[in-house]
mmCIF file of C-alpha atoms in Angstrom:
data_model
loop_
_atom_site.group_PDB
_atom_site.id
_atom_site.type_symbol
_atom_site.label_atom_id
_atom_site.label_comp_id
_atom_site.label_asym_id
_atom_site.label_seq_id
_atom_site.Cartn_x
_atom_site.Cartn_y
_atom_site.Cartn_z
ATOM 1 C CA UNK C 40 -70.986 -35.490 -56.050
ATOM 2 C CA UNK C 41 -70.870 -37.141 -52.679
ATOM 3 C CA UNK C 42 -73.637 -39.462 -52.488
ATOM 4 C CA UNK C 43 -73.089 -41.205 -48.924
ATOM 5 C CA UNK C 44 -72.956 -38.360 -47.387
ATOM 6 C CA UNK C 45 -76.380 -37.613 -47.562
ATOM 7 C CA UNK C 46 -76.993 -41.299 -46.351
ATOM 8 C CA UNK C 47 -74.585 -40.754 -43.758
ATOM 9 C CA UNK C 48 -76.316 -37.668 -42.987
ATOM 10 C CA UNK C 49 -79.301 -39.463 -42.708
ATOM 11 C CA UNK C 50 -78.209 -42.370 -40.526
ATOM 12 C CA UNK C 51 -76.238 -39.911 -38.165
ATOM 13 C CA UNK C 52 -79.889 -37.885 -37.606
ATOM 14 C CA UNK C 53 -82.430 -40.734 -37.022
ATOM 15 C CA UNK C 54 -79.230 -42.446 -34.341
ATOM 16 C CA UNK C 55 -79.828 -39.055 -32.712
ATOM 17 C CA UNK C 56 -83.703 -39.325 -33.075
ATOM 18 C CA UNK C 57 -83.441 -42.510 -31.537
ATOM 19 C CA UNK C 58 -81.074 -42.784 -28.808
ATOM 20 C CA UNK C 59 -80.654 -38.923 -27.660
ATOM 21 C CA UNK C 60 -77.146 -38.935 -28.266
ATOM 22 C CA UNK C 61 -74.463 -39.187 -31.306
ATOM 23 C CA UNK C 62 -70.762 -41.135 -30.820
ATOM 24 C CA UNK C 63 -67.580 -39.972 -32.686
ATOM 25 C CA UNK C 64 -65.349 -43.088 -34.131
ATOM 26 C CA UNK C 65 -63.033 -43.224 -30.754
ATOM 27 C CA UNK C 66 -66.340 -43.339 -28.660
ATOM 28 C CA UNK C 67 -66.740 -40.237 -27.615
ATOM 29 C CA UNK C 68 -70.057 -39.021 -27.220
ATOM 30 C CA UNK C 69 -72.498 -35.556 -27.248
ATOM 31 C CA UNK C 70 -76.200 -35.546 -25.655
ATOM 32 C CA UNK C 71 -78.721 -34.252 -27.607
ATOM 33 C CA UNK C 72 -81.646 -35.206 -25.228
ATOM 34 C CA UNK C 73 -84.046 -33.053 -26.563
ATOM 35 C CA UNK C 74 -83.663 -35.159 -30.043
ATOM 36 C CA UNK C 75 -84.869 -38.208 -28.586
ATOM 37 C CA UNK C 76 -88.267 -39.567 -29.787
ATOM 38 C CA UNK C 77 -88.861 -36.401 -32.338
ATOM 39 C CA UNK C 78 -90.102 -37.498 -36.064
ATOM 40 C CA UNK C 79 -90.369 -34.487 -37.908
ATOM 41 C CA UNK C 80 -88.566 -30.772 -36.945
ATOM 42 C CA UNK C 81 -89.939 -27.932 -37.614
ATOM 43 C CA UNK C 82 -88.573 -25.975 -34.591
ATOM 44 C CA UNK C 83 -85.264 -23.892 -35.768
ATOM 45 C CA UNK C 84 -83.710 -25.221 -32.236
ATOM 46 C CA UNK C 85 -84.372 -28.761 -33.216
ATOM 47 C CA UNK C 86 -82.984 -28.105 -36.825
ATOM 48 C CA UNK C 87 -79.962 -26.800 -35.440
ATOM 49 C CA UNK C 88 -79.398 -29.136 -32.987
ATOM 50 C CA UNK C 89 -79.759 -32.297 -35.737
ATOM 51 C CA UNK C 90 -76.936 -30.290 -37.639
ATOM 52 C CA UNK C 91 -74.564 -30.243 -34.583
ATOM 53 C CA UNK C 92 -75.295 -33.957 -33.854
ATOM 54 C CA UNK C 93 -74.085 -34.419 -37.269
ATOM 55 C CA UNK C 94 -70.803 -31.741 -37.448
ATOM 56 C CA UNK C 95 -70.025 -33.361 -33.687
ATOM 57 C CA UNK C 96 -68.894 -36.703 -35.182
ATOM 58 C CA UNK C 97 -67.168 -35.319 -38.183
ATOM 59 C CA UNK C 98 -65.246 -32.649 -36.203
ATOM 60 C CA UNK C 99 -64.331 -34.885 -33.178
ATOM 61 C CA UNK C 100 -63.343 -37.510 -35.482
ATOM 62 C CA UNK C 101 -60.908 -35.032 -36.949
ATOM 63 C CA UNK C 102 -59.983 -34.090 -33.476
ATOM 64 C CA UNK C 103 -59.145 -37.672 -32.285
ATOM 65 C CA UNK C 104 -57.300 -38.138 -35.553
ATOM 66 C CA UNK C 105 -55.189 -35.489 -34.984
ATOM 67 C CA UNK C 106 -54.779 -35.902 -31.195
ATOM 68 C CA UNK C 107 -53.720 -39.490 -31.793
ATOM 69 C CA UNK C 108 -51.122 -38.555 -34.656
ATOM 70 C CA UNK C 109 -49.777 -36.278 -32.263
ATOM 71 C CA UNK C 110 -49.253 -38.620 -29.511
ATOM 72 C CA UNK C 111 -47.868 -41.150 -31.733
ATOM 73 C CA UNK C 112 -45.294 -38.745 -33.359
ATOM 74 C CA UNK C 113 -44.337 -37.260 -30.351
ATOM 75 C CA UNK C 114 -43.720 -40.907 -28.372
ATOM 76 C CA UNK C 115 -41.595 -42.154 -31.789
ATOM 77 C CA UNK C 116 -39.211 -39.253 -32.102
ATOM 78 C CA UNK C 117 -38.585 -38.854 -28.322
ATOM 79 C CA UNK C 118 -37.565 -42.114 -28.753
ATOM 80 C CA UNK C 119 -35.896 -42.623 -31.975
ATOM 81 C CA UNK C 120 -34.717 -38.941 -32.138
ATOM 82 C CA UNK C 121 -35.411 -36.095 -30.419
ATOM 83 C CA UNK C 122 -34.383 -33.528 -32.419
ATOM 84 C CA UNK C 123 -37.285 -33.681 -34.457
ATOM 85 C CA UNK C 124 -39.742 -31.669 -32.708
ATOM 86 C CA UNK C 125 -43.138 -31.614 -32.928
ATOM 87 C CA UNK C 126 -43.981 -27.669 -32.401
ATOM 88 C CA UNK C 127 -47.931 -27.213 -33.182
ATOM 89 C CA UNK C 128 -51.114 -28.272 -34.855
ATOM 90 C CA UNK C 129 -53.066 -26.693 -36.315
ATOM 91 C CA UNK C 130 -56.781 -27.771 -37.639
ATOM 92 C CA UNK C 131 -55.594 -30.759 -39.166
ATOM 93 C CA UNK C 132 -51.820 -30.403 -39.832
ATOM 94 C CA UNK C 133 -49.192 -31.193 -37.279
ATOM 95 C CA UNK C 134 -45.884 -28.568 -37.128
ATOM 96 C CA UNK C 135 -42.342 -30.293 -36.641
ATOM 97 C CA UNK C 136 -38.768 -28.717 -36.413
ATOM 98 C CA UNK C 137 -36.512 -31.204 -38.027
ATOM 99 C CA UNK C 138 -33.088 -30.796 -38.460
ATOM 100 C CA UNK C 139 -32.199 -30.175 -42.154
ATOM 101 C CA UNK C 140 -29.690 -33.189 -42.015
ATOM 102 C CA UNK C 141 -32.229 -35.660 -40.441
ATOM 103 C CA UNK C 142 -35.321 -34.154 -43.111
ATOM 104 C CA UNK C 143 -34.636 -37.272 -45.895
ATOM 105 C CA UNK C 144 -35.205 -39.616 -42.369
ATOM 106 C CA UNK C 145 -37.879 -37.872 -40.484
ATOM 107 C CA UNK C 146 -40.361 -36.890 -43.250
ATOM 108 C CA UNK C 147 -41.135 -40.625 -44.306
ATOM 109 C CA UNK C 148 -41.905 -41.603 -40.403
ATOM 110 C CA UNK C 149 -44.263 -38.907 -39.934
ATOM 111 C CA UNK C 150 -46.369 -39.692 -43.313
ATOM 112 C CA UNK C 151 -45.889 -43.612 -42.260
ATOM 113 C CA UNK C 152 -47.423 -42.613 -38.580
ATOM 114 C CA UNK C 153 -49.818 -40.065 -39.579
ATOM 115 C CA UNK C 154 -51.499 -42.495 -42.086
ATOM 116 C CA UNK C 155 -51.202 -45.368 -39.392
ATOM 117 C CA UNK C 156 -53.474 -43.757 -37.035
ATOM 118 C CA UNK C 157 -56.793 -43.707 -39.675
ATOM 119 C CA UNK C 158 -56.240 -47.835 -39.594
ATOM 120 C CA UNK C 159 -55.814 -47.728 -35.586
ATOM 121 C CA UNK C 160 -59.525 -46.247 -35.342
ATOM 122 C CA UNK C 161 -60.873 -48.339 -37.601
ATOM 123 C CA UNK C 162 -60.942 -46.423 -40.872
ATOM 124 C CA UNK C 163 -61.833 -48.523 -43.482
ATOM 125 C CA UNK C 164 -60.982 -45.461 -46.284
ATOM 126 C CA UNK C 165 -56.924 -44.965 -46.436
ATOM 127 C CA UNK C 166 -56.000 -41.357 -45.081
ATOM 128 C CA UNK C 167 -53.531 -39.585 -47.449
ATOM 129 C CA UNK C 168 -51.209 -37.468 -45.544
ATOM 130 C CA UNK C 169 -48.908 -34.153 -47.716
ATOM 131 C CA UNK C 170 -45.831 -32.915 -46.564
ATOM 132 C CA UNK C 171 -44.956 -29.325 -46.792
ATOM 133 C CA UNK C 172 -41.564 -28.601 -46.047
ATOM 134 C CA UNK C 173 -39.861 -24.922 -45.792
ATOM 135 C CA UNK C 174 -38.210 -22.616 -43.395
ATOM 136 C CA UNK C 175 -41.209 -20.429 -42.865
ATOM 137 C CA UNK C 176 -44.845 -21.631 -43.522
ATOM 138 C CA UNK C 177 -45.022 -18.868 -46.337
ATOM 139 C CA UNK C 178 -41.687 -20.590 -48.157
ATOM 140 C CA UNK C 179 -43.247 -24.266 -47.189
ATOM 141 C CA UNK C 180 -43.364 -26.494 -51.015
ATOM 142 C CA UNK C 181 -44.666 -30.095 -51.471
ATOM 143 C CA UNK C 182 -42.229 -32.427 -50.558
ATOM 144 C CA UNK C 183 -40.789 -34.123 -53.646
ATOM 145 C CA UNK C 184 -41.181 -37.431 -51.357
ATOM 146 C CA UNK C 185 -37.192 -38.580 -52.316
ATOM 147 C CA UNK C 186 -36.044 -41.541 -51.086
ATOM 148 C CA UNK C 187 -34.966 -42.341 -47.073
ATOM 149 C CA UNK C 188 -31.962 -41.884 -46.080
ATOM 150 C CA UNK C 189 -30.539 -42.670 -42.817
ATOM 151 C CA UNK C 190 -29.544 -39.402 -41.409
ATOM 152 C CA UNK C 191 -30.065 -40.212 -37.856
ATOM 153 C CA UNK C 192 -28.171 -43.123 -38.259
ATOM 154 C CA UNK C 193 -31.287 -45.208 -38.166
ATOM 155 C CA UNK C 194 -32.648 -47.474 -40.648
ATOM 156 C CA UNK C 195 -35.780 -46.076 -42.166
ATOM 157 C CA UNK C 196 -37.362 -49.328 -42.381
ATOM 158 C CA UNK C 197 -36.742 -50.782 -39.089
ATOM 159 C CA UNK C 198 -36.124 -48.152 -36.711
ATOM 160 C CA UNK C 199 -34.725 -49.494 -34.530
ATOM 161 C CA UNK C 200 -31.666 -48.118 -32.661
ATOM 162 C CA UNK C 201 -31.231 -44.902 -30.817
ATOM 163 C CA UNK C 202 -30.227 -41.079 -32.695
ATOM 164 C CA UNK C 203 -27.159 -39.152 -31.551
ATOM 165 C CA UNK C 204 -28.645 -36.318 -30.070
ATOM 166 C CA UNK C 205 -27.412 -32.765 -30.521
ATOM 167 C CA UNK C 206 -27.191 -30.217 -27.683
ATOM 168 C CA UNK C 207 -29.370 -27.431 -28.156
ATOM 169 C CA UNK C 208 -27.482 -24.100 -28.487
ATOM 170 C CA UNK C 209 -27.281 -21.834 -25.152
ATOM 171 C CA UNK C 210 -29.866 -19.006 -26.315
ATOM 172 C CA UNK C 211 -29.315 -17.325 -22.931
ATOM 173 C CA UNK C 212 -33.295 -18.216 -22.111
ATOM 174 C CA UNK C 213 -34.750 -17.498 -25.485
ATOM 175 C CA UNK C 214 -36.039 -19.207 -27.902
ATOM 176 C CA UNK C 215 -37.143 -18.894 -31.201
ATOM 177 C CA UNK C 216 -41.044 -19.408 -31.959
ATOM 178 C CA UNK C 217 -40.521 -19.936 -35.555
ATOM 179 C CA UNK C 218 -37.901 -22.504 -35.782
ATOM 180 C CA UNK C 219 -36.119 -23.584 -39.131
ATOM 181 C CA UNK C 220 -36.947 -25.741 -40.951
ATOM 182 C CA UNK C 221 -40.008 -26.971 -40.637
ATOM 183 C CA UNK C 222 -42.443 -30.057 -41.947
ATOM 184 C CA UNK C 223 -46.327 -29.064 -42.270
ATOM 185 C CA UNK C 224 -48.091 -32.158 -42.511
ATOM 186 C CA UNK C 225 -52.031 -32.496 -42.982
ATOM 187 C CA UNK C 226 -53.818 -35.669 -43.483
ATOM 188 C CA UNK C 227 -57.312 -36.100 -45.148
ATOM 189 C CA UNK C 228 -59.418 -38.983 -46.572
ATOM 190 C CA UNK C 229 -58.479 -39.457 -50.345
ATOM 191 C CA UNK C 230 -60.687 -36.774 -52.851
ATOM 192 C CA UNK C 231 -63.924 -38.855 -54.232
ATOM 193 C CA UNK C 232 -64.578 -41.158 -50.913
ATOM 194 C CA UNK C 233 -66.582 -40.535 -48.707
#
């Protein structure tokens, strides 16, 4: 159903073959020595080590993806509003506490950010990114994407001047580890590309 992924596949192996060593999309890069110069495999240890080469720049893609979306959500929101949180990720979703009145503002800049970062790698394919959005991950629903509001007293186009930031709560040292609510957001290459 995917036919360039066997010719990705393909390329990915003899790169290997040829150079020792396979790159990720941000650079990043994992020896396989004993690849280099081999034409056919028949050793199980070569076999397996042609199928790492090849799940090596698919998952650390994914991981700088998801590092980057991170970073970038994190440096926006400390400095456009730090109530909203970023709490965990997980695989390929990122966790955020957002206040319920600041939800309609947040939600739109982390899809907008989350997408950016494919394009800042140099993804050619658009990355789609859903929003969950519940109190608990077992009550988290699609978000019905509604329309930005400005919440945090910030415009949701431009951005561009500072939230009112509440005080956090004296919890006499503790803190919840399952704050409410909460966004789940996952992004992913559109279904049928590849």
């Amino acid at each position: 159903t995917y036919p360039k992924v066997k010719l990705h596949q393909a390329r990915i192996e003899n790169f290997a073959k040829m150079r020792g060593y396979v790159a990720d999309l941000v650079g990043r890069r994992r020896h396989v020595p004993r690849l280099r110069g081999v034409r056919q495999i028949y050793d199980p240890k070569l076999h397996s080590l042609l199928r790492q080469a090849v799940n090596f720049t698919i998952q650390s893609t994914g991981a700088a993806i998801i590092k980057l979306a991170m970073i970038r959500c994190y440096e926006f929101f400390q400095r456009e509003c730090p109530e909203v949180q970023l709490l965990a990720s997980r695989h390929d979703e990122l966790q955020f506490s957002v206040p319920e009145n600041k939800k309609s503002w947040a939600i739109p800049h982390i899809k907008r950010i989350m997408e950016g970062v494919g394009r800042e790698i140099g993804l050619t394919v658009p990355m789609l990114v859903e929003i969950e959005v519940g109190k608990t991950w077992g009550d988290a629903v699609e978000w019905n994407g509604a329309a930005a509001q400005t919440d945090c007293g910030i415009d949701s186009t431009s951005a561009n001047r500072a939230c009112d930031t509440a005080k956090q709560p004296d919890t006499g040292g503790l803190q919840s580890r399952r704050p409410e609510p909460f966004c789940s957001s996952s992004s992913s290459p559109p279904p049928g590309r590849a």
